[in-house]
Amino acid sequence: MENDTPNPNAHAYEYNESENILPPSVMILDTTLREGEQAPGVSFTLRQRLQIAWILDYFGVNFIEISPIVSENHEESCKAMLKAGLSAEIVAHLRALPKDIDVALRCNASWIAMYHSVSDIHLKYKLRISREDAITRAVDAVEYAKSHGLKMRFTLEDATRADPKFLEEMCIAVTNAGADRISLPDTLGIMSPRGMHNLVKIIHGKVDTPIDMHCHNDMGLALANSLAGLEAGSTMVHTSIDGLGERTGLVPLAEVAMALKMIYRMDLNVRMEMLKELSELITNYTSTKTPASKPLVGENAYKHKAGTHIAAIIRNPAAYEFVPPKIVGNQRSVIIGELAGRTEAAFLMNLLGLTPNSEDALKLTKGLKNLRTGDLFELKLSEEMEEKMIDVENNINRQRLK
Ligand code: HCA
Ligand code: CU
């Protein structure tokens, strides 16, 4: 049984579908190979980076970011990715310095992203330069990159903590110097969705340059802030597999892709069924484990436990799943134990070779509760098994009616 119900989406409460709330198309930039490698416990080999890039490309992201300035190995990886003939654009991420831009040129990159802080705290304590120097450096770097024919995004690092007037000034300066895109990162994940919305709207009203969203998850608001920025007119969103990144990371690819499809009904040309596999690939290559509670790709995303839930999902999983597990390459399972209802108890008896009746099934649920062992075991649900559960349930119901 699969849940084939169209989602009577919650967004009906938010807006009318005919309203064009997002830009007509939104692009995804995946930065697992740049921001993701900044996560503790994550370091890829050249071969792994290439493989991840291939798979992300096949999944359908539009841009893949890597930082060639980190090490020779990263530079080699960047070169190899550029030669691999992927459909996604490869973006070389670097500082706003001519010597870094030279590395990208050496790699034969056509897209670069260069970053420069804009908040006073970064200017004063990280770079130890004045606002004026920051503008001069940024403009010089953009001009240098453009004079070499590069397409470029300019990242205004720590944009959300910068003085709004200075942020605006920087955005105008880099736009006038020729930046093709700008990124307004919430570097510390401190924004509220409404704040992010307003910030993007204001900058969008000042410059024509398309805007990227790069939202960190320090307060768990990365997805909400990314969507708020897109609703305000941003056309590209940065993600990473499982949300890997510096500290608590940024918005996960799976969540963004699914939210765009399910909430905004956007026709993204991506292979959703690869999401779980992408997450597993990263787990295999790193010492980080995907949290079980991770939306869509986590081990618990499709585990059902309460008896009332299970009784409903075997008839129609949409009762407790907003999207079927196979859409994202995950699997449904049920937990049998203390919270089991009559259906599972009967099914358990059936599995053990007994012929369950309603009364015994009820006794068994009581027994399971009194055991006080919590979860007894987990059962991965194949379609065949679901059918069987329904049969068992129908049988005991028939007996009850007799
Ligand atoms: C960093 C900076 C960055 C840049 C984002 C971007 C951030 O980690 O050094 O280029 O859009 O979060 O500000 O990741
Ligand atoms: Cu970041």
Coordinates of C-alpha atoms in Angstrom, one line a residue, residues 35 38-40 157 186-190 215-218 243-250:
E35 CA 31.0 24.1 3.7
Q38 CA 34.2 22.5 7.4
A39 CA 32.1 20.2 9.6
P40 CA 34.0 18.4 12.4
E157 CA 30.1 37.3 5.0
D186 CA 23.3 34.2 7.8
T187 CA 26.8 33.1 8.9
L188 CA 25.9 32.6 12.5
G189 CA 22.3 31.4 12.1
I190 CA 21.0 34.3 14.1
C215 CA 21.5 30.0 6.1
H216 CA 23.3 28.4 9.0
N217 CA 21.4 26.3 11.5
D218 CA 22.7 27.5 14.9
G243 CA 23.2 20.0 6.4
L244 CA 26.9 19.4 7.1
G245 CA 28.9 22.5 7.7
E246 CA 30.8 24.6 10.2
R247 CA 29.4 24.1 13.8
T248 CA 25.8 22.9 13.4
G249 CA 25.8 23.3 9.7
L250 CA 23.4 24.8 7.3

